[in-house]
Coordinates of C-alpha atoms in Angstrom, one line a residue:
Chain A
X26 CA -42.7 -13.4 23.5
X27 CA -43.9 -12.3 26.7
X28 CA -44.4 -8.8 27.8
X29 CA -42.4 -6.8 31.0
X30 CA -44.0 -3.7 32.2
X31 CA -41.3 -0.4 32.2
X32 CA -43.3 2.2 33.8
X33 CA -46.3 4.0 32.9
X34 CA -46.7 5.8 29.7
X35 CA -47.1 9.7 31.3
X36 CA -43.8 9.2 33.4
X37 CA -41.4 8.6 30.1
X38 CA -41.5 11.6 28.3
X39 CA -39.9 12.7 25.4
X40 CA -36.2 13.5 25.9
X41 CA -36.5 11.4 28.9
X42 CA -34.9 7.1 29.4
X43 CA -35.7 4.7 31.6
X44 CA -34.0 1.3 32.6
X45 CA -35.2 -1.9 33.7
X46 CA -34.0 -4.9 34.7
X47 CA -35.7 -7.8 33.1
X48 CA -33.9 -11.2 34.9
X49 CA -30.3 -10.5 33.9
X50 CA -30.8 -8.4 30.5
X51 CA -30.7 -4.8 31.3
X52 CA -32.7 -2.5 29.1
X53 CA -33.0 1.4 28.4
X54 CA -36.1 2.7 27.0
X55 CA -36.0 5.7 25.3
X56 CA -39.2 8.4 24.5
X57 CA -37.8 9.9 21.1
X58 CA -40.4 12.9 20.2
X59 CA -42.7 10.6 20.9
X60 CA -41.5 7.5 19.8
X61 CA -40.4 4.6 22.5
X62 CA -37.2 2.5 21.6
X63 CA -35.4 0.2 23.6
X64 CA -32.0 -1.0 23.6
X65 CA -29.8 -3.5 25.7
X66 CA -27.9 -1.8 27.8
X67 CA -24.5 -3.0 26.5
X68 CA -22.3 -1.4 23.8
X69 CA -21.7 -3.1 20.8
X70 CA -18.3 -1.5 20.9
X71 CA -16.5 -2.6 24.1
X72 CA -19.6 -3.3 26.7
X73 CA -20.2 -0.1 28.3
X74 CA -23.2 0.6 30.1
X75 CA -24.7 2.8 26.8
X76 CA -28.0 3.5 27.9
X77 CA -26.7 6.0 30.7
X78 CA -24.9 7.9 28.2
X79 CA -25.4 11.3 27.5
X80 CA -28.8 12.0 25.1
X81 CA -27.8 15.0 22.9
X82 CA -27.4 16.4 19.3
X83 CA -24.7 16.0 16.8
X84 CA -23.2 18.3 14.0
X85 CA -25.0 17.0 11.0
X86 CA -22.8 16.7 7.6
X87 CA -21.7 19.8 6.1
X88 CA -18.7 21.4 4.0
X89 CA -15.7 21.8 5.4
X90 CA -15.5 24.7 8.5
X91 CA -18.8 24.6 8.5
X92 CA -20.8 23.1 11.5
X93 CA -24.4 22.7 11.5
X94 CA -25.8 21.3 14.8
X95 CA -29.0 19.0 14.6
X96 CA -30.8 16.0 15.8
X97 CA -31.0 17.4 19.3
X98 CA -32.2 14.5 21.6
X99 CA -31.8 11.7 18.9
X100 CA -28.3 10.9 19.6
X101 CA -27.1 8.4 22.3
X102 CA -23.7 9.0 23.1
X103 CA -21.7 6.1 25.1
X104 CA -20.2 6.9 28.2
X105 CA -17.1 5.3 27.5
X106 CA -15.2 6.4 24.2
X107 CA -18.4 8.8 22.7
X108 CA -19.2 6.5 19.9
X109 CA -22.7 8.0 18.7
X110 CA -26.1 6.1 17.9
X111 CA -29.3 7.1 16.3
X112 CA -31.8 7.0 19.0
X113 CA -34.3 5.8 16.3
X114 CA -32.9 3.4 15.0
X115 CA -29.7 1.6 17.0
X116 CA -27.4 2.4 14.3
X117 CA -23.9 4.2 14.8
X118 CA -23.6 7.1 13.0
X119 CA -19.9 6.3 11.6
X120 CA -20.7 2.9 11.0
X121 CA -24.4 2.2 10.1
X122 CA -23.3 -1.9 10.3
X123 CA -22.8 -1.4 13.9
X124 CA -26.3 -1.2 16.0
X125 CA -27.5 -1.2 19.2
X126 CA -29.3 -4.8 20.6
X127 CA -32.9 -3.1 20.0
X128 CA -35.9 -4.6 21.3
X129 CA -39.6 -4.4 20.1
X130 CA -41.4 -2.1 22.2
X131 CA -45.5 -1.7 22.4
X132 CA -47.3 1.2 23.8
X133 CA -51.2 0.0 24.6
X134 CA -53.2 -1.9 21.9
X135 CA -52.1 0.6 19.2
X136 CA -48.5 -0.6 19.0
X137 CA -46.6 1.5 18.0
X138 CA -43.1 0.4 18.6
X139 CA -40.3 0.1 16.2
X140 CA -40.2 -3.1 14.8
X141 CA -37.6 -5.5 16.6
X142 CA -34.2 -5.7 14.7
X143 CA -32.8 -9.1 14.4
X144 CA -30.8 -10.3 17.4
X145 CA -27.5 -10.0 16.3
X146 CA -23.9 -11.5 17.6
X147 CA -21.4 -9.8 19.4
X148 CA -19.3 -10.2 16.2
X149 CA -21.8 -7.9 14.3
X150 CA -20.8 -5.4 17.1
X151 CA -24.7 -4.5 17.8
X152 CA -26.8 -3.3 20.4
X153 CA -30.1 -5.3 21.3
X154 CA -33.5 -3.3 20.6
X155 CA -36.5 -5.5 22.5
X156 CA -40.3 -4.4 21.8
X157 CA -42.1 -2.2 23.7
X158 CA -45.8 -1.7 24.3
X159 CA -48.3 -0.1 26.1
X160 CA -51.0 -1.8 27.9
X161 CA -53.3 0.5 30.2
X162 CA -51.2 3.0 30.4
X163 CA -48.1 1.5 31.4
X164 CA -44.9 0.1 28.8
X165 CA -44.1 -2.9 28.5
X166 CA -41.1 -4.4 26.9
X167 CA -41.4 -7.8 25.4
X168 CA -38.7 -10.2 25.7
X169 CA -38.3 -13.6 24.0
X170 CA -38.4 -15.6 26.9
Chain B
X2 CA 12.9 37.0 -16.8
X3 CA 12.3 34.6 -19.3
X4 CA 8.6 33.3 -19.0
X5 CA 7.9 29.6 -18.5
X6 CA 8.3 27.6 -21.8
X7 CA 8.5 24.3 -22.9
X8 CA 12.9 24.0 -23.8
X9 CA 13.3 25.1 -27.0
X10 CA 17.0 23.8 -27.3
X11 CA 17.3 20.1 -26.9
X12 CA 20.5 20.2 -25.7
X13 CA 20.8 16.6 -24.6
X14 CA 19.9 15.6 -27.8
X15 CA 16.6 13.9 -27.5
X16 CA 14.6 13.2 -30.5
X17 CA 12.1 15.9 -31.9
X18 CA 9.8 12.6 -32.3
X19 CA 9.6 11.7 -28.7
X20 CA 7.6 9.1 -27.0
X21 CA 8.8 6.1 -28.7
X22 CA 6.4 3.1 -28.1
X23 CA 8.7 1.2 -25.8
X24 CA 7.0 0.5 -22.0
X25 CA 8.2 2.7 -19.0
X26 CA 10.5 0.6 -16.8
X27 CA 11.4 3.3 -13.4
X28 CA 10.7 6.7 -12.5
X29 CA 12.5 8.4 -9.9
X30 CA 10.5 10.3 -7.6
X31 CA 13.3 12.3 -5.6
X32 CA 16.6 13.3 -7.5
X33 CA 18.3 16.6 -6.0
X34 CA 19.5 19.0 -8.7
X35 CA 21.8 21.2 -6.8
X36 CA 23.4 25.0 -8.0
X37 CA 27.1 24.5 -9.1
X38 CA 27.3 28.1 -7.5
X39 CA 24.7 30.5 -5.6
X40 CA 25.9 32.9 -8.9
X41 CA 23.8 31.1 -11.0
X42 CA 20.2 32.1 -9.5
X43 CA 22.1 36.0 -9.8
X44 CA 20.3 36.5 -13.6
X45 CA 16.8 35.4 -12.2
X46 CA 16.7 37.6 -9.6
X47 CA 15.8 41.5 -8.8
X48 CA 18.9 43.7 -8.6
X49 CA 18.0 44.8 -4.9
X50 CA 18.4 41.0 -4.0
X51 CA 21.1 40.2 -6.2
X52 CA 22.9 42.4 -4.3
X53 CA 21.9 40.7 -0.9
X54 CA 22.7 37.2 -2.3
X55 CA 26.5 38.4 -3.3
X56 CA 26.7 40.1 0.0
X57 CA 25.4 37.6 2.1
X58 CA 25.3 34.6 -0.1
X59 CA 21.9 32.5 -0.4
X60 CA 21.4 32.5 3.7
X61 CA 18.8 29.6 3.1
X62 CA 18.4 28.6 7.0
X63 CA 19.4 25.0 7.6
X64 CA 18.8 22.8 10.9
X65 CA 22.3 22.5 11.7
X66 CA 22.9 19.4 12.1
X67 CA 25.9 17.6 10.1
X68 CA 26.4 14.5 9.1
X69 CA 29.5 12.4 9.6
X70 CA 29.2 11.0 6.5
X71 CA 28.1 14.3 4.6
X72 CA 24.8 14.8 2.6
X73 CA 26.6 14.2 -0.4
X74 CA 27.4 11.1 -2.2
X75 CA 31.2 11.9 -2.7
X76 CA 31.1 9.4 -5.8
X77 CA 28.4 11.5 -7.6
X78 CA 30.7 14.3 -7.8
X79 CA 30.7 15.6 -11.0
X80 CA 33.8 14.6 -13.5
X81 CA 35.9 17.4 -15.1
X82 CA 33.1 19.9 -13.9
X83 CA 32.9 22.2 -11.5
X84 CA 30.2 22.3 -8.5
X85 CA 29.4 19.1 -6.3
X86 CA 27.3 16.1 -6.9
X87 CA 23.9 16.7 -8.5
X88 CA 24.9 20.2 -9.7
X89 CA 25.7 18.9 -13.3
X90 CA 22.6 17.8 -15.4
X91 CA 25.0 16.0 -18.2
X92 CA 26.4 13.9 -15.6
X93 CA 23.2 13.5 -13.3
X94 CA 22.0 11.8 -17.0
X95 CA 25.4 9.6 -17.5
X96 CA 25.6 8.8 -14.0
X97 CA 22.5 8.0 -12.5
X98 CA 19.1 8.0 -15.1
X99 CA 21.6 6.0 -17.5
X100 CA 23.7 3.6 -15.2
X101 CA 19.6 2.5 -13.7
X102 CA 17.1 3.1 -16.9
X103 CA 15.4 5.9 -15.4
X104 CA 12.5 6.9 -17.5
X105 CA 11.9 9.9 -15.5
X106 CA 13.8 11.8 -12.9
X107 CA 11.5 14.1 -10.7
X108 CA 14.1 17.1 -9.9
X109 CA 13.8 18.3 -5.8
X110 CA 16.3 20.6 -5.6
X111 CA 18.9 20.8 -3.2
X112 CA 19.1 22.5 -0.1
X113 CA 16.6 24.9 -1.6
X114 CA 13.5 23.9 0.0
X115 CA 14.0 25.9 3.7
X116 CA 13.7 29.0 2.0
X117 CA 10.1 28.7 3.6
X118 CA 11.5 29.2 7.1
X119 CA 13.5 32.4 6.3
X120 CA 12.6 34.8 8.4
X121 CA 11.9 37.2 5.4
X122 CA 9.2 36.3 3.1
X123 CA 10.0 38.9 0.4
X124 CA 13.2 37.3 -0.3
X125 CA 12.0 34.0 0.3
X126 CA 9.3 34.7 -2.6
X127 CA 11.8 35.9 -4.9
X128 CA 14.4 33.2 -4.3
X129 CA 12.0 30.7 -5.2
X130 CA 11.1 32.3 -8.3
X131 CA 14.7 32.4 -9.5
X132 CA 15.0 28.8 -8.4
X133 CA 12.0 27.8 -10.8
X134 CA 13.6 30.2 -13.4
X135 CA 16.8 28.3 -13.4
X136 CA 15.1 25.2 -13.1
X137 CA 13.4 25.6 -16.1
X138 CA 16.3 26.9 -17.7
X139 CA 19.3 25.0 -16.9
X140 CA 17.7 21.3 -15.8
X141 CA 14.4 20.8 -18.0
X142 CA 15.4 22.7 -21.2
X143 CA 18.2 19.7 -20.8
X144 CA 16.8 16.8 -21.1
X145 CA 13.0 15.8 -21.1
X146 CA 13.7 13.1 -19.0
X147 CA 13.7 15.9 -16.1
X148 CA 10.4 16.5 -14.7
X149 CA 10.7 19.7 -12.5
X150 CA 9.0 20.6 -9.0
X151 CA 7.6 24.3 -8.7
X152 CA 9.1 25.2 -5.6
X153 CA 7.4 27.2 -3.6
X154 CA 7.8 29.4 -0.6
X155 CA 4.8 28.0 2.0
X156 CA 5.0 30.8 4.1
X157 CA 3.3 33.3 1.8
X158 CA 0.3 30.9 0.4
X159 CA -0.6 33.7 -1.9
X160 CA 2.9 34.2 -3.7
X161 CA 3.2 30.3 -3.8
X162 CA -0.1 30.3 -5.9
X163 CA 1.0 33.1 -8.2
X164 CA 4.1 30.7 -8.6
X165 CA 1.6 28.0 -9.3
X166 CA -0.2 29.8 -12.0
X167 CA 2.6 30.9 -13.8
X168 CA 4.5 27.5 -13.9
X169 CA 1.2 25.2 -14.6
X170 CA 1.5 25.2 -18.2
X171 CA 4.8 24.1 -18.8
X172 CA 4.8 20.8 -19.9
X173 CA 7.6 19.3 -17.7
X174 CA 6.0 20.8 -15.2
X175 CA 5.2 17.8 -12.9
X176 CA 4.5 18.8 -8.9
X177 CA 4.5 21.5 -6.6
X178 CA 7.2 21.4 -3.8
X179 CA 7.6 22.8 -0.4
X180 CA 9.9 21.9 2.8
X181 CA 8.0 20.0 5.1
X182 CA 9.3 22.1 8.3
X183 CA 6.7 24.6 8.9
X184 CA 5.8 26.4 11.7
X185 CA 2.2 25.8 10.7
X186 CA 0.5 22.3 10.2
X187 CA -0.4 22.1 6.7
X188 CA -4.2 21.1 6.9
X189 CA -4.6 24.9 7.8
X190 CA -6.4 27.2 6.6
X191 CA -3.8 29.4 5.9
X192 CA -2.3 26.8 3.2
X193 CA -5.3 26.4 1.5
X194 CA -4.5 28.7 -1.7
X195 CA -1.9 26.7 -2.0
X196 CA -4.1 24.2 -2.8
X197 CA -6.4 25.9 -4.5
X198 CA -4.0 26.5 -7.3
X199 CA -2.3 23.1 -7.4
X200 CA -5.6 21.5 -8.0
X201 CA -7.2 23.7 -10.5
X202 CA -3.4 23.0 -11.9
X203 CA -3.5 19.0 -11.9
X204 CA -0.5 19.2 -10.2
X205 CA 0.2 17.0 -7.3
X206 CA 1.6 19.2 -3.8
X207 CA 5.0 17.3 -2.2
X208 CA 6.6 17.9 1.0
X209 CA 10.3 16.9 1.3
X210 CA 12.3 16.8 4.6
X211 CA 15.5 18.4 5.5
X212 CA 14.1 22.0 7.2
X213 CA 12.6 20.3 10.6
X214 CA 14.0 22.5 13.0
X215 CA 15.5 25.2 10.4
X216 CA 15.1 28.9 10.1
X217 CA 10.9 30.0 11.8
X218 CA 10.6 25.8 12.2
X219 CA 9.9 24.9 15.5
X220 CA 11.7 21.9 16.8
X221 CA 11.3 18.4 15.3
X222 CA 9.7 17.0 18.2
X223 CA 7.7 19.0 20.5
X224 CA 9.8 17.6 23.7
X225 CA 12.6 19.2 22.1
X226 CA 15.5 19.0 20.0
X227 CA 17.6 16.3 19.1
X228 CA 21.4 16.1 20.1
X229 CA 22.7 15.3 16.8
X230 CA 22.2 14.4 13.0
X231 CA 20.9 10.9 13.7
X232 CA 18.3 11.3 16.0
X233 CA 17.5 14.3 14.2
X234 CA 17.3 11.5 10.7
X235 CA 15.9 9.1 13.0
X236 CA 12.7 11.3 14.0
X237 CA 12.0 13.2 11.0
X238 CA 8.3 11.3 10.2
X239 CA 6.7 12.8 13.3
X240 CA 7.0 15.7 11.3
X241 CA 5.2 14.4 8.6
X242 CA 2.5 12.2 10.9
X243 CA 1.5 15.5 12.1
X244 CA 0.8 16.8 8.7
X245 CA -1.0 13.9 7.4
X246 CA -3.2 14.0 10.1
X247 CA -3.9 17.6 9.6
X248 CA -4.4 17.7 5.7
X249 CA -7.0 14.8 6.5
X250 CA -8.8 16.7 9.5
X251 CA -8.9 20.0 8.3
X252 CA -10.9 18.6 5.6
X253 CA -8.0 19.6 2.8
X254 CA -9.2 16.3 0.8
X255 CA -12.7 17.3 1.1
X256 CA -12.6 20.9 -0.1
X257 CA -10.0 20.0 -2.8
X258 CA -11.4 16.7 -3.7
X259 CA -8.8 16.5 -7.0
X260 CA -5.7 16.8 -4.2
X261 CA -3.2 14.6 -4.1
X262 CA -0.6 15.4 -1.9
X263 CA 3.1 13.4 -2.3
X264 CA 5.3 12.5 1.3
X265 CA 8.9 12.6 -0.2
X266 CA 11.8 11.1 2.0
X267 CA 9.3 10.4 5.2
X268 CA 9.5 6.9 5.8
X269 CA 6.3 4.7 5.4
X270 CA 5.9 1.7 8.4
X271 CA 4.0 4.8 10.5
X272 CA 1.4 5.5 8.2
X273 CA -0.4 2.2 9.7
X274 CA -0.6 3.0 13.1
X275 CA -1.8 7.1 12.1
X276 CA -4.7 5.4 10.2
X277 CA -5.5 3.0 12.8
X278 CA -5.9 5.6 15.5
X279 CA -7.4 8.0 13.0
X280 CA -10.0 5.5 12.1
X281 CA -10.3 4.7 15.4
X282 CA -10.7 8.4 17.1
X283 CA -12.9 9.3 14.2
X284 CA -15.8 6.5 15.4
X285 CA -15.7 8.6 18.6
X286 CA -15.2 12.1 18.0
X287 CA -16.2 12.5 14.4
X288 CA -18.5 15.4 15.6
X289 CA -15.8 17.7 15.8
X290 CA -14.7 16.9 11.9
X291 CA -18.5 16.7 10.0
X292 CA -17.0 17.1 6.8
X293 CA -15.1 13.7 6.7
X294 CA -18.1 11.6 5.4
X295 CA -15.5 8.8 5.3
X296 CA -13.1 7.1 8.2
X297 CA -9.9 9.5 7.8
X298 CA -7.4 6.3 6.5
X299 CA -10.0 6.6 3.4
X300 CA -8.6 10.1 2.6
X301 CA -5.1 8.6 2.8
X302 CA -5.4 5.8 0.5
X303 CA -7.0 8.3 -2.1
X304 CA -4.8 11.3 -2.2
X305 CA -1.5 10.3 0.0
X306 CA 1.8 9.1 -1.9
X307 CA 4.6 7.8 0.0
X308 CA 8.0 7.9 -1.6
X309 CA 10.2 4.3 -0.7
X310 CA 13.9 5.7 0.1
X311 CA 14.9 5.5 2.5
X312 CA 13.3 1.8 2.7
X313 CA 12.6 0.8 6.1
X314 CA 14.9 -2.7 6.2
X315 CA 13.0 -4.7 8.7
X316 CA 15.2 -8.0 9.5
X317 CA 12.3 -9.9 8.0
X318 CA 12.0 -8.0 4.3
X319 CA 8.3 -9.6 4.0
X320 CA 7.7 -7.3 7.4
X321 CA 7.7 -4.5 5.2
X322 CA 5.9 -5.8 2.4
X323 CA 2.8 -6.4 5.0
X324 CA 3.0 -2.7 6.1
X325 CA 2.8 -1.2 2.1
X326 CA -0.2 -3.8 2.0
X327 CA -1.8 -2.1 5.0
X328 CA -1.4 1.3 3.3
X329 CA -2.7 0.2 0.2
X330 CA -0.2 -1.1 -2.1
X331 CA 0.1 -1.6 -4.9
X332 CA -0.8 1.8 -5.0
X333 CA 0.3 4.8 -3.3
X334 CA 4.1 3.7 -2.7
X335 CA 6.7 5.4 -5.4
X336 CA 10.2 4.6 -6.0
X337 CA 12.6 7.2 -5.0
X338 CA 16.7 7.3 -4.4
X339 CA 17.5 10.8 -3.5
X340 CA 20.1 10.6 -5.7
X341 CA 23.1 12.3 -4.8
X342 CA 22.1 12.1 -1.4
X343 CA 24.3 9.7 1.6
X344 CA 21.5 7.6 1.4
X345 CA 20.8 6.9 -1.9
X346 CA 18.4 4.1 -2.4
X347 CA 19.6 1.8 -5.4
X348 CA 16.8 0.6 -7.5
X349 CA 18.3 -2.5 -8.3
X350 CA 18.7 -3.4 -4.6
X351 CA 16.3 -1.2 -2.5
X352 CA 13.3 -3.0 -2.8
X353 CA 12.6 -6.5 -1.2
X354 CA 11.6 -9.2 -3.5
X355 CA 8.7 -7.8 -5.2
X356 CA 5.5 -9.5 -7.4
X357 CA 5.0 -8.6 -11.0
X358 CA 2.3 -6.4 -9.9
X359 CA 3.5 -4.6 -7.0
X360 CA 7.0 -3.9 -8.9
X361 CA 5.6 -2.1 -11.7
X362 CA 3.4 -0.4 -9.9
X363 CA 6.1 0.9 -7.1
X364 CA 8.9 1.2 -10.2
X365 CA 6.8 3.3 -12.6
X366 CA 2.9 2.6 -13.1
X367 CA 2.2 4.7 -10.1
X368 CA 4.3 7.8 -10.8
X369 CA 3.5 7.5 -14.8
X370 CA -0.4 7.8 -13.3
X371 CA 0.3 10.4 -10.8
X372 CA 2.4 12.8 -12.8
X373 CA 0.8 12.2 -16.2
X374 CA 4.1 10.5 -17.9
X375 CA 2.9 7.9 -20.4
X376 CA 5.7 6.6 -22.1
X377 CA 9.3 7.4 -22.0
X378 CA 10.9 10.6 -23.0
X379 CA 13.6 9.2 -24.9
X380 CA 14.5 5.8 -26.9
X381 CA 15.8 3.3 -24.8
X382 CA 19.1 3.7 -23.2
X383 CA 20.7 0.7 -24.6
X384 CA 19.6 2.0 -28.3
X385 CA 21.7 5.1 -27.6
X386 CA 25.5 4.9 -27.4
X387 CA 27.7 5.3 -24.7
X388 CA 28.9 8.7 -24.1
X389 CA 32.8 8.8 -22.8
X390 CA 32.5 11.9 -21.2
X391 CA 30.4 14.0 -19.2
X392 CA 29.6 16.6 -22.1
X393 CA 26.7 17.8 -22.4
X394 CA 25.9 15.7 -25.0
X395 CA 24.4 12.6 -23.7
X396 CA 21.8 11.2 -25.2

């Protein structure tokens, strides 16, 4: 799989998303506390641009009139009808089946990235995650061809 | 006033050895025992509204609307009795739990229910206290094929769980009942020791239509109210989508998680499309709601009952048989007439062609599990002989 430089480590920091435009496939990479995550910038809902939706918090489970905000800057929430994903791992928080396209992603020698979930169809409603790595400094995002 | 007992006096003449190991064949969910007179509740209640009620009569708001056909089946009018149809237990027996097999015969009331939406909750409290009073009195010390309803008054929660308390024990007990107008939706807060009680009870909570628009109710639909009785009929389950959905967003399931909560008379071919759109909102906005761990239509097929009459008649019958399976049927779906009511459903006739499965379960198995009726009451009708009158002595 070959390897597509993002943008320099020290400009993506944590809280902050950038996208790229590899060929056709549009990705949004994401600095989670620390941790870099991409995903194809498509929802696995109805196609929405997801990456440029609002990064946020979410109330966390809890009894009934009760709200307990948490999460803050782990949630990506889709521009178009608010569906909610975990920033860490893709998934939607109503329906963990339902995932963001993630790609592997590699910060310098050391790796780091979040290991690549399987492509999966359209029918599995899920966004694509793609690799991401650093290399001198600067992330790349690894694409299969 | 007499305390809540189990009837002491068989009067219709059921065997001290009841239970006989026959199967259940029907139970009725919705059969409308009606006073012969507003005189009769006069022993069960406080002299200060005693008075009132012979001044004023019972002043239970209605929506006021009429029928052109009347409420009333005039054929179910009681023979050689006075008082209208459903007001005589000996001939509710003979002419409607005899003529179909009825098992069991959950007893509604009649015209009692909008004493929630009177402006006055004092009297409202103490007219349903000498409704359950005569209840017990008059309908279940009867016959223990009656299964009675504690009615409640919904707009003094507290009072309604006293009433709770006081009637969970009685062993013909079955639900607790309310009107389903309410100026209120019933996921609130405010109805939650309602709840409470009917829970810690085992006793399912049932709404049943008729006050939409009556008494404190606000109109049936929020653009306003209908011109006349049957677009009044014709709308009544908007009332009730608007309840479901806010007993499953308030989280009413969730607190109470032993709930089960019975929709009498409201239709059924809706429920679909509020679960769709619940389930469908919920993926987007379940931040607001983070007590529902599940998609809301989850909270319906585990504590929502749907009554059948009146049954949709689609001019396909297998059209309706694909909306009970999108509820969840076999279960969740009760049979129900509303005996003596216009629009009596027959059970013979109602349903459309039904599998083995689905029948039982919609005749009987459903109700025997919700309301905790295992086998029949009494022996068989067949095995008891005809009566030729409408004496109390029927069984």
């Amino acid at each position: 799989m070959p390897l597509h430089p993002v943008c320099p480590a020290a400009e993506l920091n944590p809280g902050g998303r950038k996208l790229v435009t590899i060929g056709r496939i549009e990705i949004g990479v994401f600095n989670v506390a620390g941790g870099f995550h991409a995903y194809r910038n498509i929802c696995p809902h109805a196609g929405a641009p997801v990456c440029l939706g609002r990064i946020t918090g979410t109330s966390l489970p809890s009894p009934v009139y009760e709200y307990a905000y948490g999460r803050e800057g782990c949630i990506l929430r889709c521009p178009w009808h608010g569906w909610e994903f975990d920033l860490e791992t893709g998934e939607h928080l109503v329906d963990p089946e339902v995932r963001l396209k993630k790609f592997p992603i590699e910060v310098g020698k050391a790796g780091g990235g979040a290991e690549g979930v399987p492509c999966t169809s359209h029918e599995n409603e899920a966004l694509e995650k793609f690799p991401v790595e650093i290399q001198d400094g600067v992330i790349y995002v690894r694409l299969s061809s | 006033m007499s305390s809540p007992t189990a009837p002491s006096n068989a009067s219709s003449g059921a065997p001290s050895n009841a239970g006989p190991d026959r199967p259940l064949s029907l139970i009725d969910s919705d059969v409308h025992n009606g006073l012969q007179s507003p005189t009769e509740l006069l022993p069960y209640l406080s002299r200060y509204w005693a008075e009132a009620v012979r001044r004023h009569g019972l002043a239970i708001p209605g929506a006021g609307y009429s029928s052109p056909v009347g409420v009333q089946r005039q054929d179910a009018r009681p023979v050689g009795e006075e008082g209208g149809p459903g007001s005589s237990p000996a001939f509710m027996v003979k002419d409607h739990l005899d003529r179909y097999g009825i098992d069991y015969a959950l007893l509604t009331g009649s015209g009692m229910l909008s004493l929630s939406l009177h402006p006055d909750p004092d009297y409202a409290n103490a007219l349903s206290s000498a409704i359950n009073e005569w209840t017990a009195a008059k309908w279940l010390g009867f016959s223990p094929r009656f299964r009675g309803s504690i009615i409640i008054n919904h707009s003094d929660p507290l009072h309604a769980a006293g009433e709770i308390r006081k009637w969970a024990g009685h062993p013909q007990i079955s639900q607790v009942l309310m009107a389903s107008g309410t100026n209120r939706l019933f996921g609130q807060r405010f109805f939650h020791p309602i709840y409470e009680a009917a829970a810690e009870a085992g006793l399912p909570v049932a709404i049943h239509p008729g006050s939409e628009g009556a008494g404190t109710a606000p109109n049936i639909t929020p653009a306003g109210r209908p011109t006349r009785y049957m677009e009044w009929h014709n709308i009544l389950p908007i009332n009730y989508m608007a309840n479901v959905n806010s007993l499953v967003c308030e989280g009413v399931f969730v607190k109470f998680p032993a709930l089960k909560f019975v929709a009498i008379e409201g239709g059924i071919a809706w429920l679909p499309h509020l679960m769709w759109r619940m389930d469908k909102n919920y993926k987007a906005l379940r931040s607001q709601t983070p007590w529902l761990s599940e998609l809301p239509s989850h909270y319906i097929r585990q504590h929502l009952y749907v009554t059948t009459q009146p049954i949709e008649e689609p001019e396909n019958p297998q059209h309706i048989l694909q909306i009970f399976e999108m509820i969840g049927a076999p279960g969740r779906i009760l049979f129900s007439s509303d005996y003596p009511h216009w629009d009596f459903d027959n059970p013979r006739m109602a349903l459309p062609p039904l599998g083995r499965e689905w029948k039982e379960r919609i005749l009987w198995r459903n109700a025997s599990e919700l309301y905790n009726l295992k086998a029949p009451a009494t022996p068989a009708v067949s095995e008891v002989p005809a009566t030729g009158s409408a004496s109390a002595k029927t069984a």
